[in-house]
Amino acid sequence: MSAPLPQGPRPAPPSPASTSLTFAWRAVLKFKHVPEQLFDLVMTPIMFTLLFTFIFGGALAGSSTAYLQWFIPGILVQTTVFNTVYSGMGLSTDLSKGLFDRFRSLPIWSLAPFAGLMVGDMLRHTIAGAIILGIGLALGYRPEAGLPGILASFALLLAIGFGWGWIFIVLGLVVRTPMTVMTLGFAVLFPVTFASNIMVDPATMPGWLQAFVAVNPVSLMTTALRALMAGTAGWGEIGRALLAPAILTALLAPLVLWLYRRR
Amino acid sequence: MEMEPAIRARGLRRAFGDLRAVDGIDLDVPRGTIFAILGPNGAGKTTLLRILATLTRADAGEARVMGHDLAHEPDKVRAAIAMTGQFASLDEDLTGRENLVMLARLWGFGWRAARQRAAELLAAFDLSDAARKQVKDYSGGMRRRLDIAASLIVTPGVLFLDEPTTGLDPSARAGVWRLIRGLAAEGVTILLTTQYLEEADQLASRIAVIDHGRKIAEGTSRELKAQTGSGVLHVTPLDPGNRAIALGILGETAQADPEGARLSVPVADDTEAAAHLARLAEAGIRLAEFSLGAPSLDEVFFALTGKEAA
Ligand SMILES: Nc1ncnc2c1ncn2[C@@H]1O[C@H](COP(=O)(O)OP(=O)(O)O)[C@@H](O)[C@H]1O
Ligand SMILES: [Mg+2]
């Protein structure tokens, strides 16, 4: 080992944007080195899609094709919401391994690592969404609004993923083990995604459950996504879908900052 | 220009619940020196280092690092330090090269300069061949080297090293020692922690001994040895029946190894060791074995506190 110290002068400190970009680059590298993670992201939604379409589809909607029209926007919402768990797990892993100690001891914008996480999440949501949509299209799903509907839907999905992502970033910061983050995450997400209008029309549910389904943020997001795909969306539907993500961001982003700095 | 010490800490405290991990520590580390914090597991070494590196907040006390106040100018402190923790702070999924490029970018290097700096460090740390391997496939020694390289992207004013050689084999340990001496020769102040007296003795110009979050002794290696004895004479009587008599001859600072037949006594120098051996010979006690070694951490603790290390 010889002369490890740099010869030249120190570079000027990087801007918050350049720092965030570096963290985003790290997120992209992780996809390159760990492509298996995509498998985890899409396995369950693909199984759900096949199972519900071919086994329950006929009974629920008259035919598999008719059911696909109903189900694909819903499973896209479910996939996005479920996949936010993974960024919390990744964060918990980074924290438990001491990598964030290195980041926190650098003179950089303290939220930059989270900006990088978010970019990784957006990438994850886009790729997983594209795979599910592709399978849907192959099975016969036809969004009436065509490509513009799809693009608008994906924009909404990203906003949803961004908002819900904060829940698991908070969990990732306070829970020590990645597995616990996952268990806690699914314990919350299973009830809210099943007690929604993703799989079935809530008309046949008992009244108290219908009341919950009607205000469940997952239902509101699914309704808006169906409308975007069908080309019938109004601002009211979109606004209601964005309500939960907006509230979550407003409440949890400052909490994340506080938790991160407090450690 | 008045040169403030690299680190000046007064009354640092940090508790975790009822446990006082750091319980009122003062520290002065002159610039350009190697300073060792010596203590057993759980003494509070890591917590102390983390406080000084802005990673853990202190409950009380104050400190200045390279002239910047820890509480009020944490970003200036961060710009002046680097820390290699007890456990690798690397991204296991990325390659060694990608880890260094990422950190160089975070220090403000452009992409091309970042790749250049990463290549220099990989070469200097003998990691060029492993540059494109994911860190999860690195050996313990390679990981430690990369983790130290990651702290040298820019020249730090103070480098914190938390147990830099724990778990390394002797040749890897010698490599890290050479590196630490080289960095100090270039003017980097080094604050390291260790559980080995020999390591502190070999590297550091000053040593603080801590236990239960408190500093129980501080000085140069020579000053500490004056308190603890510079070494330990180990003797094993040929006839185990003679152990009690031999223990009496060696004096009250002598200790008997609870399992083996070995007796140990701290000595100031070789003359004192020879005198002990002569007295044993006079009493007709034949020895199966004798040796002179550096005192272990346990023995230092025993000498300083009169009790075993926690
Ligand atoms: N985050 C923490 N929460 C609770 N206890 C802690 C935490 N960090 C350290 N401790 C406790 O504080 C004491 C000192 O720990 P540490 O500073 O790691 O000692 P050392 O590095 O000398 O082994 C230990 O008893 C340890 O269990
Ligand atoms: Mg420690």
mmCIF file of C-alpha atoms in Angstrom, chain A residues 52 60 67 70 190-216 218-219 222 226:
data_model
loop_
_atom_site.group_PDB
_atom_site.id
_atom_site.type_symbol
_atom_site.label_atom_id
_atom_site.label_comp_id
_atom_site.label_asym_id
_atom_site.label_seq_id
_atom_site.Cartn_x
_atom_site.Cartn_y
_atom_site.Cartn_z
ATOM 1 C CA PHE A 52 -58.485 -14.085 -10.352
ATOM 2 C CA LEU A 60 -67.445 -12.328 -10.909
ATOM 3 C CA TYR A 67 -63.050 -9.250 -15.531
ATOM 4 C CA TRP A 70 -62.068 -4.413 -14.066
ATOM 5 C CA PHE A 190 -53.304 -7.027 3.073
ATOM 6 C CA PRO A 191 -56.458 -5.763 4.821
ATOM 7 C CA VAL A 192 -56.502 -2.383 3.052
ATOM 8 C CA THR A 193 -56.021 -3.906 -0.386
ATOM 9 C CA PHE A 194 -58.555 -6.728 0.089
ATOM 10 C CA ALA A 195 -61.171 -4.538 1.763
ATOM 11 C CA SER A 196 -61.235 -2.390 -1.358
ATOM 12 C CA ASN A 197 -62.764 -2.411 -4.815
ATOM 13 C CA ILE A 198 -59.651 -3.944 -6.426
ATOM 14 C CA MET A 199 -60.952 -7.496 -6.831
ATOM 15 C CA VAL A 200 -64.711 -7.244 -6.628
ATOM 16 C CA ASP A 201 -67.491 -4.693 -6.837
ATOM 17 C CA PRO A 202 -68.280 -3.908 -3.172
ATOM 18 C CA ALA A 203 -72.080 -3.964 -3.881
ATOM 19 C CA THR A 204 -72.389 -7.473 -2.394
ATOM 20 C CA MET A 205 -70.424 -6.698 0.780
ATOM 21 C CA PRO A 206 -72.110 -6.069 4.160
ATOM 22 C CA GLY A 207 -72.986 -2.431 4.814
ATOM 23 C CA TRP A 208 -70.276 -1.681 7.394
ATOM 24 C CA LEU A 209 -67.619 -3.037 5.053
ATOM 25 C CA GLN A 210 -69.020 -1.065 2.121
ATOM 26 C CA ALA A 211 -68.710 2.058 4.235
ATOM 27 C CA PHE A 212 -65.019 1.275 4.806
ATOM 28 C CA VAL A 213 -64.383 0.345 1.179
ATOM 29 C CA ALA A 214 -65.910 3.618 0.036
ATOM 30 C CA VAL A 215 -63.404 5.713 2.001
ATOM 31 C CA ASN A 216 -60.452 3.318 1.720
ATOM 32 C CA VAL A 218 -56.866 2.148 -2.061
ATOM 33 C CA SER A 219 -60.425 2.156 -3.488
ATOM 34 C CA THR A 222 -58.306 2.272 -8.019
ATOM 35 C CA ARG A 226 -59.969 2.810 -13.915
#
